[in-house]
PDB file of C-alpha atoms and ligand atoms in Angstrom:
ATOM      1  CA  MET A 231     -15.257 -39.261  61.287  1.00 88.00           C
ATOM      2  CA  LYS A 232     -14.930 -42.850  60.146  1.00 96.00           C
ATOM      3  CA  ARG A 233     -15.926 -43.658  56.579  1.00 98.00           C
ATOM      4  CA  ASP A 234     -17.697 -46.860  55.476  1.00 98.00           C
ATOM      5  CA  ILE A 235     -17.733 -48.216  51.916  1.00 99.00           C
ATOM      6  CA  LEU A 236     -21.074 -50.013  51.600  1.00 98.00           C
ATOM      7  CA  SER A 237     -21.883 -48.830  48.065  1.00 98.00           C
ATOM      8  CA  VAL A 238     -20.138 -47.340  45.057  1.00 99.00           C
ATOM      9  CA  THR A 239     -21.940 -44.120  46.027  1.00 98.00           C
ATOM     10  CA  ASP A 240     -19.724 -43.941  49.138  1.00 98.00           C
ATOM     11  CA  MET A 241     -16.840 -43.274  46.725  1.00 98.00           C
ATOM     12  CA  SER A 242     -18.654 -40.805  44.422  1.00 98.00           C
ATOM     13  CA  SER A 243     -16.404 -37.918  45.416  1.00 98.00           C
ATOM     14  CA  ASP A 244     -13.040 -39.673  45.029  1.00 98.00           C
ATOM     15  CA  PHE A 245     -13.650 -42.767  42.851  1.00 98.00           C
ATOM     16  CA  GLU A 246     -11.051 -41.724  40.253  1.00 98.00           C
ATOM     17  CA  ASP A 247      -8.598 -40.502  42.938  1.00 98.00           C
ATOM     18  CA  ILE A 248      -8.607 -44.008  44.493  1.00 98.00           C
ATOM     19  CA  ILE A 249      -8.034 -45.494  41.028  1.00 98.00           C
ATOM     20  CA  ASP A 250      -5.118 -43.123  40.381  1.00 98.00           C
ATOM     21  CA  LEU A 251      -3.621 -44.039  43.765  1.00 98.00           C
ATOM     22  CA  SER A 252      -4.031 -47.727  42.832  1.00 98.00           C
ATOM     23  CA  ILE A 253      -2.073 -47.129  39.621  1.00 98.00           C
ATOM     24  CA  ARG A 254       0.724 -45.564  41.694  1.00 98.00           C
ATOM     25  CA  MET A 255       0.553 -48.430  44.233  1.00 97.00           C
ATOM     26  CA  LYS A 256       0.998 -50.939  41.376  1.00 98.00           C
ATOM     27  CA  LYS A 257       4.375 -49.360  40.556  1.00 97.00           C
ATOM     28  CA  GLN A 258       5.589 -49.689  44.170  1.00 93.00           C
ATOM     29  CA  ARG A 259       4.271 -53.137  44.910  1.00 92.00           C
ATOM     30  CA  TYR A 260       6.439 -54.056  47.900  1.00 94.00           C
ATOM     31  CA  THR A 261       6.508 -50.640  49.559  1.00 95.00           C
ATOM     32  CA  ALA A 262       5.389 -50.577  53.197  1.00 97.00           C
ATOM     33  CA  PHE A 263       3.894 -47.377  54.590  1.00 97.00           C
ATOM     34  CA  PRO A 264       4.567 -46.041  58.108  1.00 97.00           C
ATOM     35  CA  GLU A 265       0.844 -45.134  58.373  1.00 95.00           C
ATOM     36  CA  MET A 266      -0.050 -48.816  58.018  1.00 97.00           C
ATOM     37  CA  GLN A 267       2.327 -50.234  60.620  1.00 97.00           C
ATOM     38  CA  ASN A 268       0.458 -52.372  63.200  1.00 97.00           C
ATOM     39  CA  ARG A 269      -2.910 -51.566  61.588  1.00 98.00           C
ATOM     40  CA  MET A 270      -5.270 -54.544  61.658  1.00 98.00           C
ATOM     41  CA  LEU A 271      -7.873 -55.565  59.086  1.00 98.00           C
ATOM     42  CA  GLY A 272     -10.529 -58.091  60.149  1.00 98.00           C
ATOM     43  CA  MET A 273     -12.092 -59.964  57.223  1.00 98.00           C
ATOM     44  CA  ILE A 274     -15.485 -61.582  57.881  1.00 98.00           C
ATOM     45  CA  PHE A 275     -16.590 -63.896  55.059  1.00 98.00           C
ATOM     46  CA  GLU A 276     -20.002 -65.612  55.104  1.00 97.00           C
ATOM     47  CA  LYS A 277     -19.371 -66.869  51.548  1.00 97.00           C
ATOM     48  CA  PRO A 278     -16.315 -68.244  49.708  1.00 97.00           C
ATOM     49  CA  SER A 279     -13.786 -65.929  48.057  1.00 98.00           C
ATOM     50  CA  THR A 280     -10.514 -66.212  46.149  1.00 98.00           C
ATOM     51  CA  ARG A 281      -9.824 -62.701  44.860  1.00 98.00           C
ATOM     52  CA  THR A 282     -11.390 -60.491  47.521  1.00 98.00           C
ATOM     53  CA  ARG A 283      -9.995 -62.373  50.497  1.00 98.00           C
ATOM     54  CA  ILE A 284      -6.479 -62.906  49.156  1.00 98.00           C
ATOM     55  CA  SER A 285      -6.107 -59.430  47.647  1.00 98.00           C
ATOM     56  CA  LEU A 286      -7.224 -57.727  50.877  1.00 98.00           C
ATOM     57  CA  GLU A 287      -4.952 -59.882  53.035  1.00 98.00           C
ATOM     58  CA  THR A 288      -1.943 -59.453  50.711  1.00 98.00           C
ATOM     59  CA  ALA A 289      -2.613 -55.712  50.419  1.00 98.00           C
ATOM     60  CA  MET A 290      -2.600 -55.260  54.184  1.00 98.00           C
ATOM     61  CA  GLU A 291       0.539 -57.357  54.742  1.00 98.00           C
ATOM     62  CA  GLN A 292       2.520 -55.734  51.912  1.00 98.00           C
ATOM     63  CA  MET A 293       1.678 -52.251  53.167  1.00 98.00           C
ATOM     64  CA  GLY A 294       3.039 -53.149  56.625  1.00 98.00           C
ATOM     65  CA  GLY A 295      -0.219 -53.975  58.421  1.00 98.00           C
ATOM     66  CA  HIS A 296      -1.873 -57.307  59.222  1.00 98.00           C
ATOM     67  CA  ALA A 297      -5.096 -59.098  58.314  1.00 98.00           C
ATOM     68  CA  ILE A 298      -7.152 -61.694  60.173  1.00 98.00           C
ATOM     69  CA  TYR A 299      -9.596 -63.984  58.361  1.00 98.00           C
ATOM     70  CA  LEU A 300     -12.783 -64.443  60.372  1.00 97.00           C
ATOM     71  CA  ASN A 301     -15.189 -67.264  59.592  1.00 95.00           C
ATOM     72  CA  PRO A 302     -18.547 -66.434  61.218  1.00 95.00           C
ATOM     73  CA  ASN A 303     -18.941 -70.124  62.169  1.00 94.00           C
ATOM     74  CA  ASP A 304     -15.809 -69.859  64.321  1.00 95.00           C
ATOM     75  CA  MET A 305     -17.081 -66.697  66.019  1.00 96.00           C
ATOM     76  CA  GLN A 306     -19.895 -66.238  68.531  1.00 96.00           C
ATOM     77  CA  ILE A 307     -21.864 -64.569  65.708  1.00 94.00           C
ATOM     78  CA  GLY A 308     -22.432 -68.153  64.474  1.00 90.00           C
ATOM     79  CA  ARG A 309     -24.030 -68.940  67.868  1.00 94.00           C
ATOM     80  CA  GLY A 310     -26.344 -65.962  67.970  1.00 94.00           C
ATOM     81  CA  GLU A 311     -24.239 -63.022  69.204  1.00 97.00           C
ATOM     82  CA  THR A 312     -25.664 -59.985  67.433  1.00 98.00           C
ATOM     83  CA  ILE A 313     -23.901 -58.221  64.578  1.00 98.00           C
ATOM     84  CA  GLU A 314     -24.217 -54.987  66.570  1.00 98.00           C
ATOM     85  CA  ASP A 315     -22.368 -56.397  69.611  1.00 98.00           C
ATOM     86  CA  THR A 316     -19.773 -57.937  67.297  1.00 98.00           C
ATOM     87  CA  GLY A 317     -19.198 -54.531  65.686  1.00 98.00           C
ATOM     88  CA  ARG A 318     -18.781 -52.821  69.056  1.00 98.00           C
ATOM     89  CA  VAL A 319     -16.306 -55.477  70.247  1.00 98.00           C
ATOM     90  CA  LEU A 320     -14.246 -55.658  67.026  1.00 98.00           C
ATOM     91  CA  SER A 321     -13.941 -51.837  67.038  1.00 98.00           C
ATOM     92  CA  GLY A 322     -11.828 -52.214  70.188  1.00 98.00           C
ATOM     93  CA  PHE A 323      -9.337 -54.559  68.504  1.00 98.00           C
ATOM     94  CA  LEU A 324      -9.155 -53.696  64.817  1.00 98.00           C
ATOM     95  CA  ASP A 325      -8.690 -50.622  62.592  1.00 98.00           C
ATOM     96  CA  VAL A 326     -10.878 -51.644  59.643  1.00 98.00           C
ATOM     97  CA  ILE A 327     -13.267 -54.506  58.826  1.00 98.00           C
ATOM     98  CA  SER A 328     -14.228 -56.022  55.482  1.00 98.00           C
ATOM     99  CA  TYR A 329     -17.439 -58.034  55.421  1.00 98.00           C
ATOM    100  CA  ARG A 330     -18.833 -60.382  52.718  1.00 98.00           C
ATOM    101  CA  ALA A 331     -22.411 -61.153  53.665  1.00 98.00           C
ATOM    102  CA  PHE A 332     -25.548 -62.747  52.281  1.00 97.00           C
ATOM    103  CA  ARG A 333     -27.668 -59.735  53.247  1.00 98.00           C
ATOM    104  CA  HIS A 334     -26.907 -56.063  52.697  1.00 98.00           C
ATOM    105  CA  GLU A 335     -28.679 -55.321  56.003  1.00 98.00           C
ATOM    106  CA  SER A 336     -25.983 -57.297  57.857  1.00 98.00           C
ATOM    107  CA  VAL A 337     -23.204 -55.145  56.388  1.00 98.00           C
ATOM    108  CA  ALA A 338     -25.185 -51.985  57.166  1.00 98.00           C
ATOM    109  CA  SER A 339     -25.717 -53.122  60.798  1.00 98.00           C
ATOM    110  CA  LEU A 340     -22.023 -53.833  61.253  1.00 98.00           C
ATOM    111  CA  ALA A 341     -21.139 -50.412  59.851  1.00 98.00           C
ATOM    112  CA  LYS A 342     -23.663 -48.703  62.116  1.00 98.00           C
ATOM    113  CA  SER A 343     -22.393 -50.371  65.272  1.00 98.00           C
ATOM    114  CA  SER A 344     -18.648 -50.133  64.510  1.00 98.00           C
ATOM    115  CA  ARG A 345     -16.424 -47.203  65.369  1.00 98.00           C
ATOM    116  CA  ILE A 346     -14.013 -48.216  62.576  1.00 98.00           C
ATOM    117  CA  PRO A 347     -14.511 -48.239  58.781  1.00 98.00           C
ATOM    118  CA  VAL A 348     -16.468 -51.146  57.314  1.00 98.00           C
ATOM    119  CA  ILE A 349     -15.883 -52.216  53.691  1.00 99.00           C
ATOM    120  CA  ASN A 350     -18.577 -54.165  51.861  1.00 99.00           C
ATOM    121  CA  ALA A 351     -16.695 -57.136  50.379  1.00 98.00           C
ATOM    122  CA  LEU A 352     -19.851 -58.175  48.415  1.00 98.00           C
ATOM    123  CA  ASP A 353     -23.428 -58.608  49.497  1.00 98.00           C
ATOM    124  CA  ASP A 354     -26.701 -59.340  47.726  1.00 98.00           C
ATOM    125  CA  ARG A 355     -26.965 -55.727  46.583  1.00 98.00           C
ATOM    126  CA  GLU A 356     -23.489 -54.523  45.580  1.00 98.00           C
ATOM    127  CA  HIS A 357     -19.814 -55.336  45.060  1.00 99.00           C
ATOM    128  CA  PRO A 358     -18.163 -51.899  45.338  1.00 98.00           C
ATOM    129  CA  VAL A 359     -14.511 -52.986  45.783  1.00 98.00           C
ATOM    130  CA  GLN A 360     -14.689 -54.983  42.545  1.00 99.00           C
ATOM    131  CA  MET A 361     -15.539 -51.743  40.716  1.00 99.00           C
ATOM    132  CA  LEU A 362     -12.275 -50.067  41.674  1.00 99.00           C
ATOM    133  CA  ALA A 363     -10.320 -52.862  39.950  1.00 99.00           C
ATOM    134  CA  ASP A 364     -12.643 -52.787  36.932  1.00 99.00           C
ATOM    135  CA  PHE A 365     -12.307 -49.041  36.393  1.00 99.00           C
ATOM    136  CA  MET A 366      -8.566 -49.124  37.148  1.00 99.00           C
ATOM    137  CA  THR A 367      -8.260 -51.658  34.310  1.00 99.00           C
ATOM    138  CA  ILE A 368     -10.414 -49.441  32.068  1.00 99.00           C
ATOM    139  CA  LYS A 369      -8.177 -46.458  32.860  1.00 99.00           C
ATOM    140  CA  GLU A 370      -5.009 -48.464  32.156  1.00 99.00           C
ATOM    141  CA  ILE A 371      -6.370 -49.527  28.774  1.00 98.00           C
ATOM    142  CA  PHE A 372      -8.321 -46.460  27.579  1.00 98.00           C
ATOM    143  CA  GLY A 373      -6.502 -43.757  29.565  1.00 98.00           C
ATOM    144  CA  LYS A 374      -9.837 -42.507  30.967  1.00 98.00           C
ATOM    145  CA  ILE A 375     -12.992 -43.743  32.708  1.00 98.00           C
ATOM    146  CA  ASN A 376     -15.487 -41.298  31.175  1.00 98.00           C
ATOM    147  CA  GLY A 377     -17.028 -41.021  27.728  1.00 98.00           C
ATOM    148  CA  LEU A 378     -17.041 -44.788  27.098  1.00 98.00           C
ATOM    149  CA  LYS A 379     -19.881 -47.223  26.449  1.00 98.00           C
ATOM    150  CA  VAL A 380     -19.876 -50.052  28.972  1.00 99.00           C
ATOM    151  CA  THR A 381     -22.240 -52.956  28.310  1.00 99.00           C
ATOM    152  CA  TYR A 382     -23.043 -55.665  30.806  1.00 99.00           C
ATOM    153  CA  VAL A 383     -24.707 -58.792  29.433  1.00 98.00           C
ATOM    154  CA  GLY A 384     -26.360 -61.156  31.913  1.00 98.00           C
ATOM    155  CA  ASP A 385     -28.027 -61.162  35.303  1.00 98.00           C
ATOM    156  CA  GLY A 386     -28.953 -57.825  36.920  1.00 98.00           C
ATOM    157  CA  ASN A 387     -27.147 -58.848  40.127  1.00 98.00           C
ATOM    158  CA  ASN A 388     -24.878 -57.232  42.751  1.00 98.00           C
ATOM    159  CA  VAL A 389     -22.075 -56.685  40.202  1.00 99.00           C
ATOM    160  CA  ALA A 390     -24.485 -55.224  37.612  1.00 99.00           C
ATOM    161  CA  ASN A 391     -25.910 -52.853  40.257  1.00 98.00           C
ATOM    162  CA  SER A 392     -22.456 -51.602  41.209  1.00 99.00           C
ATOM    163  CA  LEU A 393     -21.407 -51.333  37.558  1.00 99.00           C
ATOM    164  CA  ALA A 394     -24.419 -49.150  36.727  1.00 99.00           C
ATOM    165  CA  LEU A 395     -23.554 -46.844  39.643  1.00 99.00           C
ATOM    166  CA  SER A 396     -19.847 -46.777  38.716  1.00 99.00           C
ATOM    167  CA  CYS A 397     -20.596 -45.798  35.121  1.00 99.00           C
ATOM    168  CA  ALA A 398     -22.901 -43.058  36.361  1.00 98.00           C
ATOM    169  CA  VAL A 399     -20.267 -41.785  38.812  1.00 98.00           C
ATOM    170  CA  SER A 400     -17.542 -41.933  36.107  1.00 98.00           C
ATOM    171  CA  GLY A 401     -19.538 -40.307  33.297  1.00 98.00           C
ATOM    172  CA  SER A 402     -19.570 -43.350  31.009  1.00 98.00           C
ATOM    173  CA  ASP A 403     -22.709 -44.764  29.362  1.00 99.00           C
ATOM    174  CA  PHE A 404     -24.073 -48.054  30.675  1.00 99.00           C
ATOM    175  CA  THR A 405     -26.280 -50.568  28.900  1.00 99.00           C
ATOM    176  CA  ILE A 406     -27.431 -53.817  30.415  1.00 98.00           C
ATOM    177  CA  GLY A 407     -28.576 -56.623  28.126  1.00 98.00           C
ATOM    178  CA  CYS A 408     -30.724 -58.916  30.257  1.00 98.00           C
ATOM    179  CA  PRO A 409     -33.960 -60.929  30.118  1.00 98.00           C
ATOM    180  CA  ALA A 410     -37.129 -59.193  31.360  1.00 98.00           C
ATOM    181  CA  GLY A 411     -37.465 -59.731  35.104  1.00 98.00           C
ATOM    182  CA  HIS A 412     -33.672 -59.827  35.662  1.00 98.00           C
ATOM    183  CA  GLU A 413     -32.940 -56.098  35.576  1.00 98.00           C
ATOM    184  CA  PRO A 414     -30.792 -54.364  38.230  1.00 98.00           C
ATOM    185  CA  ASP A 415     -32.377 -53.412  41.574  1.00 98.00           C
ATOM    186  CA  SER A 416     -34.886 -50.639  40.815  1.00 98.00           C
ATOM    187  CA  ARG A 417     -33.790 -48.372  43.714  1.00 98.00           C
ATOM    188  CA  ILE A 418     -30.153 -48.613  42.646  1.00 98.00           C
ATOM    189  CA  TRP A 419     -31.135 -47.999  39.011  1.00 98.00           C
ATOM    190  CA  GLN A 420     -33.027 -44.835  40.041  1.00 98.00           C
ATOM    191  CA  LYS A 421     -29.989 -43.658  41.991  1.00 98.00           C
ATOM    192  CA  ALA A 422     -27.730 -44.347  38.971  1.00 98.00           C
ATOM    193  CA  LEU A 423     -30.106 -42.362  36.724  1.00 98.00           C
ATOM    194  CA  GLU A 424     -30.014 -39.423  39.169  1.00 98.00           C
ATOM    195  CA  ILE A 425     -26.204 -39.434  39.318  1.00 98.00           C
ATOM    196  CA  GLY A 426     -26.024 -39.915  35.540  1.00 98.00           C
ATOM    197  CA  LYS A 427     -28.007 -36.695  34.986  1.00 98.00           C
ATOM    198  CA  GLU A 428     -25.195 -34.761  36.665  1.00 98.00           C
ATOM    199  CA  THR A 429     -22.324 -36.597  34.947  1.00 98.00           C
ATOM    200  CA  LYS A 430     -24.009 -36.904  31.507  1.00 98.00           C
ATOM    201  CA  SER A 431     -23.966 -40.700  31.678  1.00 98.00           C
ATOM    202  CA  ARG A 432     -26.796 -42.407  29.791  1.00 98.00           C
ATOM    203  CA  LEU A 433     -28.205 -45.646  31.200  1.00 98.00           C
ATOM    204  CA  GLU A 434     -30.255 -48.119  29.225  1.00 98.00           C
ATOM    205  CA  ILE A 435     -31.936 -51.491  29.765  1.00 98.00           C
ATOM    206  CA  GLN A 436     -32.076 -53.649  26.650  1.00 98.00           C
ATOM    207  CA  ASN A 437     -33.564 -57.143  26.344  1.00 98.00           C
ATOM    208  CA  ASP A 438     -31.726 -57.892  23.097  1.00 98.00           C
ATOM    209  CA  PRO A 439     -28.101 -58.803  23.911  1.00 98.00           C
ATOM    210  CA  VAL A 440     -26.898 -58.042  20.368  1.00 98.00           C
ATOM    211  CA  LYS A 441     -28.355 -54.508  20.433  1.00 98.00           C
ATOM    212  CA  ALA A 442     -26.927 -54.006  23.927  1.00 98.00           C
ATOM    213  CA  VAL A 443     -23.385 -54.750  22.769  1.00 98.00           C
ATOM    214  CA  GLU A 444     -23.526 -52.471  19.671  1.00 98.00           C
ATOM    215  CA  ASN A 445     -20.405 -50.232  19.599  1.00 98.00           C
ATOM    216  CA  ALA A 446     -19.520 -51.031  23.221  1.00 98.00           C
ATOM    217  CA  ASN A 447     -15.987 -50.188  24.332  1.00 99.00           C
ATOM    218  CA  VAL A 448     -16.225 -52.509  27.321  1.00 99.00           C
ATOM    219  CA  VAL A 449     -18.285 -55.708  27.461  1.00 99.00           C
ATOM    220  CA  TYR A 450     -18.709 -57.191  30.928  1.00 99.00           C
ATOM    221  CA  THR A 451     -20.405 -60.278  32.250  1.00 98.00           C
ATOM    222  CA  ASP A 452     -20.735 -62.199  35.511  1.00 98.00           C
ATOM    223  CA  VAL A 453     -22.116 -65.564  36.592  1.00 98.00           C
ATOM    224  CA  TRP A 454     -25.790 -66.295  35.973  1.00 98.00           C
ATOM    225  CA  VAL A 455     -26.099 -67.982  39.381  1.00 98.00           C
ATOM    226  CA  SER A 456     -24.704 -65.917  42.251  1.00 98.00           C
ATOM    227  CA  MET A 457     -23.616 -67.382  45.580  1.00 98.00           C
ATOM    228  CA  GLY A 458     -26.724 -68.323  47.539  1.00 95.00           C
ATOM    229  CA  GLU A 459     -28.897 -68.824  44.414  1.00 97.00           C
ATOM    230  CA  GLU A 460     -27.854 -72.424  43.693  1.00 96.00           C
ATOM    231  CA  LYS A 461     -31.459 -73.662  43.770  1.00 97.00           C
ATOM    232  CA  GLU A 462     -32.271 -71.463  40.761  1.00 97.00           C
ATOM    233  CA  ARG A 463     -29.451 -72.889  38.618  1.00 97.00           C
ATOM    234  CA  GLU A 464     -31.501 -74.978  36.195  1.00 97.00           C
ATOM    235  CA  ALA A 465     -34.131 -72.307  35.572  1.00 97.00           C
ATOM    236  CA  LYS A 466     -31.575 -69.524  35.202  1.00 98.00           C
ATOM    237  CA  GLU A 467     -29.352 -71.439  32.793  1.00 97.00           C
ATOM    238  CA  LYS A 468     -32.389 -71.822  30.505  1.00 97.00           C
ATOM    239  CA  ILE A 469     -33.462 -68.171  30.766  1.00 98.00           C
ATOM    240  CA  PHE A 470     -29.945 -66.838  30.156  1.00 98.00           C
ATOM    241  CA  SER A 471     -28.754 -69.188  27.372  1.00 97.00           C
ATOM    242  CA  ARG A 472     -29.353 -66.440  24.752  1.00 97.00           C
ATOM    243  CA  TYR A 473     -27.183 -64.056  26.788  1.00 98.00           C
ATOM    244  CA  GLN A 474     -23.849 -65.844  26.505  1.00 98.00           C
ATOM    245  CA  VAL A 475     -21.020 -63.442  25.627  1.00 98.00           C
ATOM    246  CA  ASN A 476     -19.497 -65.217  22.643  1.00 98.00           C
ATOM    247  CA  GLU A 477     -17.684 -64.417  19.407  1.00 98.00           C
ATOM    248  CA  SER A 478     -20.873 -63.764  17.421  1.00 97.00           C
ATOM    249  CA  ILE A 479     -22.214 -61.218  19.965  1.00 98.00           C
ATOM    250  CA  MET A 480     -18.791 -59.548  20.154  1.00 98.00           C
ATOM    251  CA  GLU A 481     -18.826 -58.844  16.399  1.00 98.00           C
ATOM    252  CA  HIS A 482     -21.224 -56.002  17.256  1.00 98.00           C
ATOM    253  CA  ALA A 483     -18.943 -54.345  19.821  1.00 98.00           C
ATOM    254  CA  ASP A 484     -16.426 -51.626  18.934  1.00 98.00           C
ATOM    255  CA  LYS A 485     -13.450 -53.178  17.129  1.00 98.00           C
ATOM    256  CA  ASP A 486     -11.099 -52.201  20.008  1.00 98.00           C
ATOM    257  CA  HIS A 487     -13.418 -53.445  22.734  1.00 98.00           C
ATOM    258  CA  VAL A 488     -12.212 -54.967  25.997  1.00 98.00           C
ATOM    259  CA  PHE A 489     -13.842 -57.913  27.755  1.00 99.00           C
ATOM    260  CA  LEU A 490     -14.101 -57.885  31.568  1.00 99.00           C
ATOM    261  CA  HIS A 491     -15.474 -60.417  34.081  1.00 99.00           C
ATOM    262  CA  CYS A 492     -15.180 -60.102  37.854  1.00 98.00           C
ATOM    263  CA  LEU A 493     -14.514 -63.896  38.002  1.00 98.00           C
ATOM    264  CA  PRO A 494     -15.007 -66.737  38.858  1.00 98.00           C
ATOM    265  CA  ALA A 495     -16.068 -67.538  35.265  1.00 98.00           C
ATOM    266  CA  HIS A 496     -17.874 -70.485  33.730  1.00 98.00           C
ATOM    267  CA  ARG A 497     -16.671 -71.077  30.171  1.00 98.00           C
ATOM    268  CA  GLY A 498     -19.526 -72.307  27.992  1.00 98.00           C
ATOM    269  CA  LEU A 499     -22.180 -70.600  30.159  1.00 98.00           C
ATOM    270  CA  GLU A 500     -22.056 -66.810  30.588  1.00 98.00           C
ATOM    271  CA  VAL A 501     -18.950 -66.530  28.372  1.00 98.00           C
ATOM    272  CA  SER A 502     -17.387 -68.639  25.636  1.00 98.00           C
ATOM    273  CA  ALA A 503     -13.799 -69.838  26.057  1.00 98.00           C
ATOM    274  CA  GLY A 504     -12.909 -67.986  22.845  1.00 98.00           C
ATOM    275  CA  VAL A 505     -13.924 -64.638  24.359  1.00 98.00           C
ATOM    276  CA  ILE A 506     -12.502 -64.983  27.874  1.00 98.00           C
ATOM    277  CA  ASP A 507      -9.239 -66.471  26.604  1.00 98.00           C
ATOM    278  CA  GLY A 508      -9.128 -64.267  23.488  1.00 98.00           C
ATOM    279  CA  ILE A 509      -7.083 -61.171  22.627  1.00 98.00           C
ATOM    280  CA  HIS A 510      -9.710 -58.658  23.836  1.00 98.00           C
ATOM    281  CA  SER A 511      -9.938 -60.159  27.324  1.00 99.00           C
ATOM    282  CA  ALA A 512      -8.349 -58.272  30.246  1.00 99.00           C
ATOM    283  CA  VAL A 513      -9.785 -60.426  33.022  1.00 99.00           C
ATOM    284  CA  PHE A 514      -6.479 -61.399  34.639  1.00 98.00           C
ATOM    285  CA  GLN A 515      -5.178 -57.823  34.579  1.00 98.00           C
ATOM    286  CA  GLU A 516      -8.530 -56.918  36.192  1.00 99.00           C
ATOM    287  CA  ALA A 517      -8.087 -59.662  38.823  1.00 99.00           C
ATOM    288  CA  GLU A 518      -4.534 -58.534  39.670  1.00 98.00           C
ATOM    289  CA  ASN A 519      -5.807 -54.986  40.045  1.00 98.00           C
ATOM    290  CA  ARG A 520      -7.905 -56.191  42.992  1.00 99.00           C
ATOM    291  CA  LEU A 521      -4.618 -56.144  44.960  1.00 98.00           C
ATOM    292  CA  HIS A 522      -3.604 -52.609  44.025  1.00 98.00           C
ATOM    293  CA  THR A 523      -7.086 -51.184  44.533  1.00 98.00           C
ATOM    294  CA  SER A 524      -7.438 -52.946  47.904  1.00 98.00           C
ATOM    295  CA  LYS A 525      -4.254 -51.173  48.978  1.00 98.00           C
ATOM    296  CA  ALA A 526      -5.390 -47.776  47.721  1.00 98.00           C
ATOM    297  CA  LEU A 527      -8.809 -48.076  49.355  1.00 98.00           C
ATOM    298  CA  ILE A 528      -7.513 -49.202  52.776  1.00 98.00           C
ATOM    299  CA  PHE A 529      -4.746 -46.576  52.664  1.00 98.00           C
ATOM    300  CA  THR A 530      -7.347 -43.902  51.880  1.00 98.00           C
ATOM    301  CA  LEU A 531      -9.597 -45.034  54.743  1.00 98.00           C
ATOM    302  CA  LEU A 532      -6.825 -45.302  57.341  1.00 97.00           C
ATOM    303  CA  SER A 533      -4.442 -42.448  56.575  1.00 90.00           C
TER     304      SER A 533
HETATM  305  N1   CP B 200     -14.544 -61.204  41.954  1.00 77.39           N
HETATM  306  C1   CP B 200     -14.580 -61.642  43.225  1.00 77.39           C
HETATM  307  O1   CP B 200     -15.041 -60.972  44.137  1.00 77.39           O
HETATM  308  O2   CP B 200     -14.028 -62.872  43.407  1.00 77.39           O
HETATM  309  P1   CP B 200     -14.033 -63.709  44.748  1.00 77.39           P
HETATM  310  O3   CP B 200     -15.424 -64.210  44.983  1.00 77.39           O
HETATM  311  O4   CP B 200     -13.066 -64.816  44.478  1.00 77.39           O
HETATM  312  O5   CP B 200     -13.577 -62.831  45.884  1.00 77.39           O
HETATM  313  N1  NVA B 201     -22.522 -62.143  41.388  1.00 77.39           N
HETATM  314  C1  NVA B 201     -21.507 -63.017  41.923  1.00 77.39           C
HETATM  315  C2  NVA B 201     -20.197 -62.293  42.060  1.00 77.39           C
HETATM  316  C3  NVA B 201     -19.047 -63.142  42.528  1.00 77.39           C
HETATM  317  C4  NVA B 201     -17.789 -62.357  42.693  1.00 77.39           C
HETATM  318  C5  NVA B 201     -21.975 -63.570  43.267  1.00 77.39           C
HETATM  319  O1  NVA B 201     -22.550 -62.805  44.056  1.00 77.39           O
HETATM  320  O2  NVA B 201     -21.778 -64.751  43.508  1.00 77.39           O
END
């Protein structure tokens, strides 16, 4: 049976196992694996990417496989060939596909029509592969992924949705500090609450960013304007100005807190330069961990 990773919930049963494998992979960076020889990853990107694209491609090559970058505009998909036919055809060439899409439905259609695993490399609903790197970084720093308070300040977007689910799966508490009307997707929030009941993870929505950050072990933020939302920039920058993660908000976090950001970051908007470049920031460790977690995830799916 092939296994797709469209949501964090597709890793509920082995989320921490993949993180532990990533930590081992980090120690053997240039090791190739016989299982990966001649295995091909196809990477379809409808939107730009630095970390996801380059970490996946490097991961595949270092493990002994290969990766092909696929721009939809250079494929027949850009001229109207259906996603379903594309999935059927690519299944005959490749071993695994990663897909960054504007619409979650596109990723789901590709997964449904493909005979090989499909990895969601970010869509409008979730960013599951980012979460592996985030929680790997949390484990490296705190030695565990449960029993912590993780606060996300900002837009209830794809990253916030996946972070809520990841906290629920891991057994950590999650608080989002966001303006009314910018909460996470309500279906995903319900799902996170259900999972949290089992794992004893408490989830909370808070409109006051200072209260949200109180005693947090991890403070996370992401851009206010996600890819594809450029028209909303002016309005969103006004609505979110009170939600900047800066030194005065961070005074309320636990004294040993860690700052995370999936990147790319905008200093002076969602985060101050003092916070992202300060001593509590682990954002570049987090970014590097995209490589090790990409390896562990692909290895898990293909071996
Ligand atoms: N964090 C992240 O996914 O970055 P990219 O958009 O550069 O891939
Ligand atoms: N929320 C951001 C994440 C970028 C990695 C976006 O979708 O653009």
